[in-house]
mmCIF file of C-alpha atoms in Angstrom:
data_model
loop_
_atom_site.group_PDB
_atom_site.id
_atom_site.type_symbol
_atom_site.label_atom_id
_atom_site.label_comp_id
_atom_site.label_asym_id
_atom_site.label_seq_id
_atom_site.Cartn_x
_atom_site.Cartn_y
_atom_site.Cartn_z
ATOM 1 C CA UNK A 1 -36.514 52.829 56.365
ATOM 2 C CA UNK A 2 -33.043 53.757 58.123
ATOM 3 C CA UNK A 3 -34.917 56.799 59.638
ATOM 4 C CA UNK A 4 -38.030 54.189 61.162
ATOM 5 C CA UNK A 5 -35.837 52.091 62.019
ATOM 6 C CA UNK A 6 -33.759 54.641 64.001
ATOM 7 C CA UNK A 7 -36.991 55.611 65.582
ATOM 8 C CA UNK A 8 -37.862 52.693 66.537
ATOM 9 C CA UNK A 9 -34.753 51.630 67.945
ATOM 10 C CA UNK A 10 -34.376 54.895 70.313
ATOM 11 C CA UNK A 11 -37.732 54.263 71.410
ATOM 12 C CA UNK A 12 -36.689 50.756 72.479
ATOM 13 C CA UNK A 13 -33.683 52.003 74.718
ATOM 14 C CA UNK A 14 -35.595 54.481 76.373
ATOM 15 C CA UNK A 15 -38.466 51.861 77.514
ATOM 16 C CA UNK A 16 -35.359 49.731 78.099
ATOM 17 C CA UNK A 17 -33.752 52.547 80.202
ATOM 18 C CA UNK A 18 -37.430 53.113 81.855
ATOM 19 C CA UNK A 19 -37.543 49.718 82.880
ATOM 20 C CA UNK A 20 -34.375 49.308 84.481
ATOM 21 C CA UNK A 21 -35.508 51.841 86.874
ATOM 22 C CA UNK A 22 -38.488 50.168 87.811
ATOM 23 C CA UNK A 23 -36.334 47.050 88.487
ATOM 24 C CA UNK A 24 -33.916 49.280 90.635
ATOM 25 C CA UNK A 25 -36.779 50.709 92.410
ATOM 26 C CA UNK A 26 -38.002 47.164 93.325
ATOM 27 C CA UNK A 27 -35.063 46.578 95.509
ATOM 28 C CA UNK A 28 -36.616 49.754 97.827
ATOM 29 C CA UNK A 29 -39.701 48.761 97.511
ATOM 30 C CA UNK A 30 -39.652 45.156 98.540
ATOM 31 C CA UNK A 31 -39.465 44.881 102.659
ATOM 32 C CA UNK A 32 -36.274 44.328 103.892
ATOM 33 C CA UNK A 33 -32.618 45.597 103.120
ATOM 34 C CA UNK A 34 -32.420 47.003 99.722
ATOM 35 C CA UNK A 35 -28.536 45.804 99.352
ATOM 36 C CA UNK A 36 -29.679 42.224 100.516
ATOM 37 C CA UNK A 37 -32.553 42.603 97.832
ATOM 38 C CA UNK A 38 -30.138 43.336 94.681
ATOM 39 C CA UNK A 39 -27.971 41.158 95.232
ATOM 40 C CA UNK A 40 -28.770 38.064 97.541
ATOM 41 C CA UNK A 41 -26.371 38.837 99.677
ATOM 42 C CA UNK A 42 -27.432 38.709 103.576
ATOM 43 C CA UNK A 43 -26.212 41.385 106.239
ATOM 44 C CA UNK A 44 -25.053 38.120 108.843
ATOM 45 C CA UNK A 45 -22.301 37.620 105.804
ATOM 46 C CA UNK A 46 -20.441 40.454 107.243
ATOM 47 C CA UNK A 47 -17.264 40.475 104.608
ATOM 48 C CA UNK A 48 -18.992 39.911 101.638
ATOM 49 C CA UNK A 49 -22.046 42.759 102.704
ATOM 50 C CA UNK A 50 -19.021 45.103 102.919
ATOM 51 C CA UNK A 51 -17.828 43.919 99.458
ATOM 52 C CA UNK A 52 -20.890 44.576 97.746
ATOM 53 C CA UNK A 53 -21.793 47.859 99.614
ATOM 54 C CA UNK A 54 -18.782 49.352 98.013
ATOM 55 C CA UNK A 55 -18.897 47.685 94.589
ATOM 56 C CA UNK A 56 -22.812 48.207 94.245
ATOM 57 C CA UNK A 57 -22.036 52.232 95.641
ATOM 58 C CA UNK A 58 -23.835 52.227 98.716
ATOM 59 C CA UNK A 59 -21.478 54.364 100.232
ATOM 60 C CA UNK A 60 -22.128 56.737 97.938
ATOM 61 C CA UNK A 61 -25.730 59.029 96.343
ATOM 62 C CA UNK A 62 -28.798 56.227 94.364
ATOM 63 C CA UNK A 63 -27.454 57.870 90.833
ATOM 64 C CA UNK A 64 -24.087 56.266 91.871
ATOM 65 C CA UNK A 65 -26.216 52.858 93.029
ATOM 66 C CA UNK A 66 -28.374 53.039 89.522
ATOM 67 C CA UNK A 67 -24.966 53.435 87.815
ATOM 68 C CA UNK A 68 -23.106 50.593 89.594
ATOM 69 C CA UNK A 69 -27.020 48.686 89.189
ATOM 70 C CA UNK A 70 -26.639 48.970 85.509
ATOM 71 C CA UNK A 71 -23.181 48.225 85.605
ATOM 72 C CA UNK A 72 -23.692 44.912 87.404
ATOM 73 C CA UNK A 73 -26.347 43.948 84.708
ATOM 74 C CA UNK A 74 -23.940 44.021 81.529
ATOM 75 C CA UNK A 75 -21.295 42.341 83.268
ATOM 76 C CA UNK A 76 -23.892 39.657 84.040
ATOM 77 C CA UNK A 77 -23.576 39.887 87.820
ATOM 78 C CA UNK A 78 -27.300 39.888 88.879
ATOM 79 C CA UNK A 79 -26.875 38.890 92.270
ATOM 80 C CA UNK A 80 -27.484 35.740 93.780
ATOM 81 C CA UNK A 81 -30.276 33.375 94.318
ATOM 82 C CA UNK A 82 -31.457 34.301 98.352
ATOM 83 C CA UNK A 83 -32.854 30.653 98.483
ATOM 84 C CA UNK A 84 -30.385 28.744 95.935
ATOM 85 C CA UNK A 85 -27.538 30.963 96.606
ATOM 86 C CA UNK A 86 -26.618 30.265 93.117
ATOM 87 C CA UNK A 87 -25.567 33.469 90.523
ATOM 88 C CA UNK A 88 -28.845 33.923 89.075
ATOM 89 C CA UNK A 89 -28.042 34.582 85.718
ATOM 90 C CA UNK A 90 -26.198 31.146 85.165
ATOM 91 C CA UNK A 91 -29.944 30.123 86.081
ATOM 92 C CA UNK A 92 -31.722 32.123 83.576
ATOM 93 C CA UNK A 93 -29.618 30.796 80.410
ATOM 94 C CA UNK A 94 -31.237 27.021 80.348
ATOM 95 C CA UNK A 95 -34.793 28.297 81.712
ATOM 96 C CA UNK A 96 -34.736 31.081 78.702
ATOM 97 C CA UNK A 97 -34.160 27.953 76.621
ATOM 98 C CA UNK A 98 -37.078 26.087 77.317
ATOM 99 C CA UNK A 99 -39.309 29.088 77.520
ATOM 100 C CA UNK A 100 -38.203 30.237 74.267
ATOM 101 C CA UNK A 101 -38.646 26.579 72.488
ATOM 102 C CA UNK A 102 -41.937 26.235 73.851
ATOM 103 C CA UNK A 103 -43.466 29.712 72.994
ATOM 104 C CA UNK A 104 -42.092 30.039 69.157
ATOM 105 C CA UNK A 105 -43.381 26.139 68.844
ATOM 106 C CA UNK A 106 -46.790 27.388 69.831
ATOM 107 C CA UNK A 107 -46.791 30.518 68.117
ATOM 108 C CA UNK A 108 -45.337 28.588 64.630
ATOM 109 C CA UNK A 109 -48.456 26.062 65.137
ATOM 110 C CA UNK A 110 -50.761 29.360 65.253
ATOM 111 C CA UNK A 111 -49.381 30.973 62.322
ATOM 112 C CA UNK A 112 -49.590 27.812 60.224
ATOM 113 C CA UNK A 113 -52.923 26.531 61.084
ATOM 114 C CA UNK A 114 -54.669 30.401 61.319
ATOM 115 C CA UNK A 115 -53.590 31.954 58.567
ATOM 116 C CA UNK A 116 -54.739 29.058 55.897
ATOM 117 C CA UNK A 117 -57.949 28.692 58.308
ATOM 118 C CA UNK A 118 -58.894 32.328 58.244
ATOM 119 C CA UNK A 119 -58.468 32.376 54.121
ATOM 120 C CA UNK A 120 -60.734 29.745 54.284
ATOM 121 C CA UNK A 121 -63.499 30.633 56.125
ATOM 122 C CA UNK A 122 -63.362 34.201 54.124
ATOM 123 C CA UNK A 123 -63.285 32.265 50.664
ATOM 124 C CA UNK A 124 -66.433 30.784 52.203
ATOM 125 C CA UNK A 125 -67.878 33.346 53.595
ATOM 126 C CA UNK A 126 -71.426 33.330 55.477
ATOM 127 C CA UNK A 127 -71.336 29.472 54.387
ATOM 128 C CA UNK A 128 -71.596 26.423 56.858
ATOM 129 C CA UNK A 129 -67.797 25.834 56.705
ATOM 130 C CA UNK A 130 -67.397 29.582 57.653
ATOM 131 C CA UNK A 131 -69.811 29.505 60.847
ATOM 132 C CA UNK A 132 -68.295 26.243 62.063
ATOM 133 C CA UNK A 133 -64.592 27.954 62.111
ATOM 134 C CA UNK A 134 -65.550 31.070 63.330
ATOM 135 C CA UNK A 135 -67.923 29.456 65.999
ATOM 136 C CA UNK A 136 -64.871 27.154 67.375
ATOM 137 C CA UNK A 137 -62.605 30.042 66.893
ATOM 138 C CA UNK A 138 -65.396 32.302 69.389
ATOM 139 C CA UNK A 139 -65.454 29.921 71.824
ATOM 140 C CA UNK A 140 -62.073 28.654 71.967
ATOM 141 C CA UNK A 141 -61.113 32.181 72.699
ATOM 142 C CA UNK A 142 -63.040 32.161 75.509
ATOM 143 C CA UNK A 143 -61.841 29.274 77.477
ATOM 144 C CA UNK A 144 -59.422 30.759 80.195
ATOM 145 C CA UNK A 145 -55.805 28.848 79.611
ATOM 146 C CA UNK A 146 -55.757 27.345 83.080
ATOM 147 C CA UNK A 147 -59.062 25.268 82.526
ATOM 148 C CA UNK A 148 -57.612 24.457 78.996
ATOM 149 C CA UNK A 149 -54.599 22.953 80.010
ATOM 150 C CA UNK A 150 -56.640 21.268 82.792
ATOM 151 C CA UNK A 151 -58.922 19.560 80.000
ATOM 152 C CA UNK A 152 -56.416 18.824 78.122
ATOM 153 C CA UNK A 153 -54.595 16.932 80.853
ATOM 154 C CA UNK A 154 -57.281 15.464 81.947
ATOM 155 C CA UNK A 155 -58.393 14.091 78.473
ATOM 156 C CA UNK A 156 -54.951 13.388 76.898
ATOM 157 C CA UNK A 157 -52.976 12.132 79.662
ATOM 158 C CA UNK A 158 -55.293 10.804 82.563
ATOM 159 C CA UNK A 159 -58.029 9.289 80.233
ATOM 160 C CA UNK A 160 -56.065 8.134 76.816
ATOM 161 C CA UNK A 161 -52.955 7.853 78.049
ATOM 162 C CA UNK A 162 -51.448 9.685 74.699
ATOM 163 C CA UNK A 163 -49.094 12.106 77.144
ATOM 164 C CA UNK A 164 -47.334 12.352 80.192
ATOM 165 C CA UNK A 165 -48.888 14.469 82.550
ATOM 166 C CA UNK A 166 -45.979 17.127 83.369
ATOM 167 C CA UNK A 167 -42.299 17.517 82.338
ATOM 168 C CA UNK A 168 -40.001 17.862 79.720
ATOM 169 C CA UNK A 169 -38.015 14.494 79.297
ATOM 170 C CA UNK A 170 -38.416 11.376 81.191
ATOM 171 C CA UNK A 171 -35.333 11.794 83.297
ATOM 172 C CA UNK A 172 -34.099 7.921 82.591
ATOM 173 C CA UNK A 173 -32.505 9.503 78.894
ATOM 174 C CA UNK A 174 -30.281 11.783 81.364
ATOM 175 C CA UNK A 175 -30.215 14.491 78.444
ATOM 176 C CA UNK A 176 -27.593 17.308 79.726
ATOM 177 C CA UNK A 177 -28.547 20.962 79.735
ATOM 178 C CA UNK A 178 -26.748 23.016 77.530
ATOM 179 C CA UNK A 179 -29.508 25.041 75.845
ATOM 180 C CA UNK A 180 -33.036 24.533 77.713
ATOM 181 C CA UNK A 181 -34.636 23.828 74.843
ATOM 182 C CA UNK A 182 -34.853 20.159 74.910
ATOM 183 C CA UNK A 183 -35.521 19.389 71.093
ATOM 184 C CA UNK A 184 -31.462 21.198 70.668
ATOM 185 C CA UNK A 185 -30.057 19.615 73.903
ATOM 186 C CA UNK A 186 -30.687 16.023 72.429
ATOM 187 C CA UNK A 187 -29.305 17.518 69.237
ATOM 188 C CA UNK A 188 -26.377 18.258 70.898
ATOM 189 C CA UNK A 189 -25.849 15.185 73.010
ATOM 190 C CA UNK A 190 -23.793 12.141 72.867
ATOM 191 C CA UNK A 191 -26.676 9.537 73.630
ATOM 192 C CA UNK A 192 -27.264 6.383 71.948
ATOM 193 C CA UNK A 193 -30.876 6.569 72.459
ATOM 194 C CA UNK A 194 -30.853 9.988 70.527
ATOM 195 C CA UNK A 195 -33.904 8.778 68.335
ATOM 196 C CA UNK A 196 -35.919 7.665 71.694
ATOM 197 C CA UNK A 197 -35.443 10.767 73.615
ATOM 198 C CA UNK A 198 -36.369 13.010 70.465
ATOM 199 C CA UNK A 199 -39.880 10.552 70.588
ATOM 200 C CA UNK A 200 -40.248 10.925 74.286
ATOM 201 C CA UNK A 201 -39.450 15.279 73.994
ATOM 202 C CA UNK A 202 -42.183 15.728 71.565
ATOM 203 C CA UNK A 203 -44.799 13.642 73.725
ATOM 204 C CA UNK A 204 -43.703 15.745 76.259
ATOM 205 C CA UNK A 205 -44.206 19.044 74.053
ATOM 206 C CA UNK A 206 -47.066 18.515 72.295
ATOM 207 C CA UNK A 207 -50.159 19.301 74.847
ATOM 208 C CA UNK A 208 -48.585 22.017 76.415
ATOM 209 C CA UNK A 209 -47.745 23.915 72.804
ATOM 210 C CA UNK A 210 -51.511 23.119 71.482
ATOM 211 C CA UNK A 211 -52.891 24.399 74.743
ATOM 212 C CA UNK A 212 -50.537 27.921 74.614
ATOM 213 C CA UNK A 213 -51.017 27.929 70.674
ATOM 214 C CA UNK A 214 -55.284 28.113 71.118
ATOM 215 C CA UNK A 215 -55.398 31.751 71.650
ATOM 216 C CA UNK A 216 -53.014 33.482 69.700
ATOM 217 C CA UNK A 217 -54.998 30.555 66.806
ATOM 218 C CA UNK A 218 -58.184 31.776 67.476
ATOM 219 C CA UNK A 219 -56.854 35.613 66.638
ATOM 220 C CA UNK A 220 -54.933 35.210 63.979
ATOM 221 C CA UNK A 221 -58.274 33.349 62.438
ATOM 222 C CA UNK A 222 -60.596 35.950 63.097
ATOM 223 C CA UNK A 223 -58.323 39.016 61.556
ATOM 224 C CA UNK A 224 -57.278 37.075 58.439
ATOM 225 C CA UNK A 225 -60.750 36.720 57.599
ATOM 226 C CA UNK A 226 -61.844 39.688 58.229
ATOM 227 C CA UNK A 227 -58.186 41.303 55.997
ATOM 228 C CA UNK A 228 -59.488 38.748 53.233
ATOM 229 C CA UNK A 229 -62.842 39.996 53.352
ATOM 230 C CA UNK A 230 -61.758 43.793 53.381
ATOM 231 C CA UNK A 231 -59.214 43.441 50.408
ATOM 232 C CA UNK A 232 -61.788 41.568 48.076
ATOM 233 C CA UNK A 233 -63.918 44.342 48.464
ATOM 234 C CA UNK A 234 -61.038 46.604 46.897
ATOM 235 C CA UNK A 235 -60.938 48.204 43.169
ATOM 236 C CA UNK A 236 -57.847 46.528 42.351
ATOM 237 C CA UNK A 237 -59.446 43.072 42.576
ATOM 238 C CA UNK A 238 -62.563 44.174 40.863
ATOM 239 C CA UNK A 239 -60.192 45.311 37.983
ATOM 240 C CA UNK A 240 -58.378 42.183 38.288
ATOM 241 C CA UNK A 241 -61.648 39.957 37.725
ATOM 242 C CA UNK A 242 -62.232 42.275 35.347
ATOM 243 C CA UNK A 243 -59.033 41.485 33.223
ATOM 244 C CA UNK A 244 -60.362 37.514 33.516
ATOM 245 C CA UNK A 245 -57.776 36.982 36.382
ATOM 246 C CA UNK A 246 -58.266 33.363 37.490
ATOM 247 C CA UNK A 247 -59.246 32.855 41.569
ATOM 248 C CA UNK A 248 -56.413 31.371 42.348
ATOM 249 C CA UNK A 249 -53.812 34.289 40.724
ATOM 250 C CA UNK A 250 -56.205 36.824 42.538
ATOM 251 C CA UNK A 251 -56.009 35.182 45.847
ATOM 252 C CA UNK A 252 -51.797 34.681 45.537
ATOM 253 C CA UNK A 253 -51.136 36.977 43.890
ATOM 254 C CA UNK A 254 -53.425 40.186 44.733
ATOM 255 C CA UNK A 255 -55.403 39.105 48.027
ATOM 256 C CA UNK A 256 -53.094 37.234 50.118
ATOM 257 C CA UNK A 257 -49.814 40.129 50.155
ATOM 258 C CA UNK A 258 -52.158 42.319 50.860
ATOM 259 C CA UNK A 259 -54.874 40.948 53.700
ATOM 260 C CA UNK A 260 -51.080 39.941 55.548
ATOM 261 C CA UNK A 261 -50.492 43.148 56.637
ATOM 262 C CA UNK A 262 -52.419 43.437 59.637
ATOM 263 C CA UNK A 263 -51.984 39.926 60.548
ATOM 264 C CA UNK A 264 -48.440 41.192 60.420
ATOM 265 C CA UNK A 265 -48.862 44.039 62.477
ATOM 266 C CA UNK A 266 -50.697 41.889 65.069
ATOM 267 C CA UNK A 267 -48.340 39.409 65.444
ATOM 268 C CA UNK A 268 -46.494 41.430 68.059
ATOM 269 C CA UNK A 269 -49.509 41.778 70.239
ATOM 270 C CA UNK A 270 -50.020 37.971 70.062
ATOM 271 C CA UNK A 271 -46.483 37.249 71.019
ATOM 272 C CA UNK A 272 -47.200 39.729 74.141
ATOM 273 C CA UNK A 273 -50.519 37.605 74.803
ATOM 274 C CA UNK A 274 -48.732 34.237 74.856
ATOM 275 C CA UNK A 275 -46.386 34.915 76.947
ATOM 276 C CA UNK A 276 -48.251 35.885 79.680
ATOM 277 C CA UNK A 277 -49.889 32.478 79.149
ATOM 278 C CA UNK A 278 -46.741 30.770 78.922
ATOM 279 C CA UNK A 279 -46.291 31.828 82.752
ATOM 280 C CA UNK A 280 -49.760 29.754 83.417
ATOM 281 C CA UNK A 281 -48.932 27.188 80.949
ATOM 282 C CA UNK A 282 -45.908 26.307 82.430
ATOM 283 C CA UNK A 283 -46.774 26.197 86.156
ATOM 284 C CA UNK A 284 -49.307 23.663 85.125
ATOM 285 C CA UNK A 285 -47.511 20.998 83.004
ATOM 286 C CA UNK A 286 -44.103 21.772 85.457
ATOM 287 C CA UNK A 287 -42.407 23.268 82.315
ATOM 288 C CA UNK A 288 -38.712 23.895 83.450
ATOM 289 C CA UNK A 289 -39.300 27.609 81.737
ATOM 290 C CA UNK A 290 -38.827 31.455 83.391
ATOM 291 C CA UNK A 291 -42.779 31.655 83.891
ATOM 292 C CA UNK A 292 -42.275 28.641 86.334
ATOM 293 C CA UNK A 293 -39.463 30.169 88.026
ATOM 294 C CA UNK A 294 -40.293 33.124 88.251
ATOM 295 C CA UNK A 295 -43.969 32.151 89.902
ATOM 296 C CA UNK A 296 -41.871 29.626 92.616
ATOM 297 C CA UNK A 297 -39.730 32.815 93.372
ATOM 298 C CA UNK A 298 -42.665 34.833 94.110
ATOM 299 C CA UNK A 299 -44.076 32.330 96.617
ATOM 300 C CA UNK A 300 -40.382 31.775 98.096
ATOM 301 C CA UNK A 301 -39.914 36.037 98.228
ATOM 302 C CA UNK A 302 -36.682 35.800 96.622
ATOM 303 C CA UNK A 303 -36.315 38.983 95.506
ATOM 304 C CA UNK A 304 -32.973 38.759 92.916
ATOM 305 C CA UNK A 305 -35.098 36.389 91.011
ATOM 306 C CA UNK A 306 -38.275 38.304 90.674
ATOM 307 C CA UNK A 307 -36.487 41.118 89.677
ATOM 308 C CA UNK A 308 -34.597 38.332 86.586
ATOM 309 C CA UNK A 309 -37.397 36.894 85.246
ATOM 310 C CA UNK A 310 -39.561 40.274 85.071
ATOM 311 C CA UNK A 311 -36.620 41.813 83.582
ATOM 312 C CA UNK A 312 -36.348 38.651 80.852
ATOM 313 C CA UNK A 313 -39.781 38.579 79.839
ATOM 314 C CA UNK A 314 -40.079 42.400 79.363
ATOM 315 C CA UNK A 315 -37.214 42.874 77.411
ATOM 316 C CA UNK A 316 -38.177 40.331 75.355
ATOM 317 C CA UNK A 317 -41.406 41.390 74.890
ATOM 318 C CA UNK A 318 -40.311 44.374 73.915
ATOM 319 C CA UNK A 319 -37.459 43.255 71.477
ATOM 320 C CA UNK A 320 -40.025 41.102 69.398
ATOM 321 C CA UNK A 321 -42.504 43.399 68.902
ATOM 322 C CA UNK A 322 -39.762 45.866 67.803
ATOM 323 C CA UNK A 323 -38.607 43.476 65.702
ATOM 324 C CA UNK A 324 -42.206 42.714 64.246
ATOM 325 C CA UNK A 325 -42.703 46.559 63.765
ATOM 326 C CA UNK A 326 -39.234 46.712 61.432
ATOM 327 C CA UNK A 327 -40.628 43.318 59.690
ATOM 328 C CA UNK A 328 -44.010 45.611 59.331
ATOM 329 C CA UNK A 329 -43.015 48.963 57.719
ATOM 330 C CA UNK A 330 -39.899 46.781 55.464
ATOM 331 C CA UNK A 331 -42.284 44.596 53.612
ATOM 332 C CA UNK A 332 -45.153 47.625 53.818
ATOM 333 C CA UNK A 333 -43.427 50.964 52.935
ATOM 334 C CA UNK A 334 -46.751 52.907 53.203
ATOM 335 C CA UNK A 335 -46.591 52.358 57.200
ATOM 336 C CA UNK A 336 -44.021 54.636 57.322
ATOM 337 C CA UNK A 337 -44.755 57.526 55.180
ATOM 338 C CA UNK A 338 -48.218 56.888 57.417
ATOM 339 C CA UNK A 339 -46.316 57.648 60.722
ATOM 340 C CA UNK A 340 -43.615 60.353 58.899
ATOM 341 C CA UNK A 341 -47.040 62.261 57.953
ATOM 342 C CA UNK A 342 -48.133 62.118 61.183
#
């Protein structure tokens, strides 16, 4: 495991290390000055353009500017906002927040409701119940997230009335930012109306986390089925039936630990998918998230804050399905003498 896990972990800082250059290469690519582009700082600010020439090593060779570049990005210095003119990493800390609560909430409502649906339409295989999961589970897949979330707002909120249309809080509860995610803010706050705003967060939260949760859902139905299917047709549960093994113990106890891993294994892929949903997701219901702010910045061409929110999202794309892959080969120990064979 230690020697996986050391594997893995290399393999992480060098896509890391290969994606810091791409963000450092960003600031030559975009059009104007590449100083002005790292750091938000304009050329008409004459002191403070000398300042960062020499502390970002302009003066000097662009190993010296990576160097001082990756420098910067520990320290947390990641330049200023050109349109806010705020530090942007004091921005990214609440927006993480709320991105964060709002994908593991929709991810959580996938794993509960897919996992227990995809045993179920296996158990019942080729039966009515079966063909009516796996239908809905076809087509939901196919419904593009942006019309989704456009149903869905048009159904819940403009017809019903059940939601509010956008948001995260109804600004009247004057809930302070200290996280992002709202659910820990109110937690956290002083308010009297503590109960009221937790009421009014989750009206806010529920459409937008069924509407991200739909895909990775409609995956995680289709491969535990098809894992339950594959692992019934194993010797091991024929010699359990065999033994007079009851369903139940068969299914806990033999079929379930088993037809997990590649649900397991897939989990890191999902994550991947819905957060590149969470981008759309966001933009439509106004989520206060890094997909929103990072699509604003790209309309606004403010170039420090691209470069922050594609740097957030990667990196933690790639931390969770590192993490997932060390999750994978613990509870599976075959997975690595797999990949040590290879």
């Amino acid at each position: 495991m230690l020697r996986y896990s050391l594997r893995r972990i290399v393999l992480l800082l060098v896509t890391l290390w290969l994606l810091s250059l791409l963000i450092f290469s960003l600031n030559y690519w975009y059009p104007g000055d590449s100083l002005t582009n790292m750091t938000g700082i304009a050329s008409n600010d004459t002191l403070a353009y000398q300042q960062a020439q020499v502390a970002r090593g302009f003066d000097d060779g662009i190993i010296s500017q990576y160097g001082q570049f990756v420098s910067h990005l520990f320290q947390g210095d990641w330049g200023l906002s050109l349109v806010t003119q705020q530090p942007v990493f004091d921005e990214i800390k609440p927006l993480l927040g709320a991105t964060v609560e709002l994908g593991l909430l929709a991810m959580l409502l996938a794993m509960v409701l897919g996992i227990p649906l995809g045993v179920y339409a296996a158990v019942q295989q080729r039966g009515p119940i079966d063909r009516v999961i796996m239908g809905i589970s076809l087509s939901a897949y196919s419904i593009p997230v942006f019309w989704l979330a456009q149903l869905f707002i048009l159904l819940f909120a403009v017809k019903l009335g059940w939601s509010p249309i956008s948001g995260q809080i109804n600004p009247l509860y004057a809930i302070e930012t200290q996280t992002g995610s709202i659910l820990i803010d109110i937690w956290l706050s002083d308010t009297e109306f503590k109960a009221a705003a937790l009421s009014d967060a989750l009206n806010h939260l529920w459409v937008p986390v069924i509407v991200l949760a739909i895909m990775p859902l409609t995956m995680l139905i289709r491969i535990m089925r098809n894992a339950v299917l594959d692992v019934l047709q194993q010797n091991f549960i024929k010699a359990a039936r065999a033994r007079g093994l009851s369903d139940a113990t068969i299914m806990f106890r033999h079929t379930l630990p088993n037809a997990l891993q590649p649900v397991i294994r897939q989990l890191g892929l999902q994550f991947s998918v819905l957060m590149t949903n969470i981008v759309i997701t966001e933009v439509i219901f106004n989520w206060p998230g890094l997909g929103s702010w990072l699509v604003k910045s790209i309309y606004e061409r403010d170039f420090p804050v691209i470069q922050a929110g594609l740097l957030i999202l990667a990196s933690l794309i790639l931390f969770v399905n590192v993490l997932v892959d060390l999750v994978h080969a613990w509870r599976y120990p075959q997975v690595r003498k797999e990949i040590d064979a290879e």
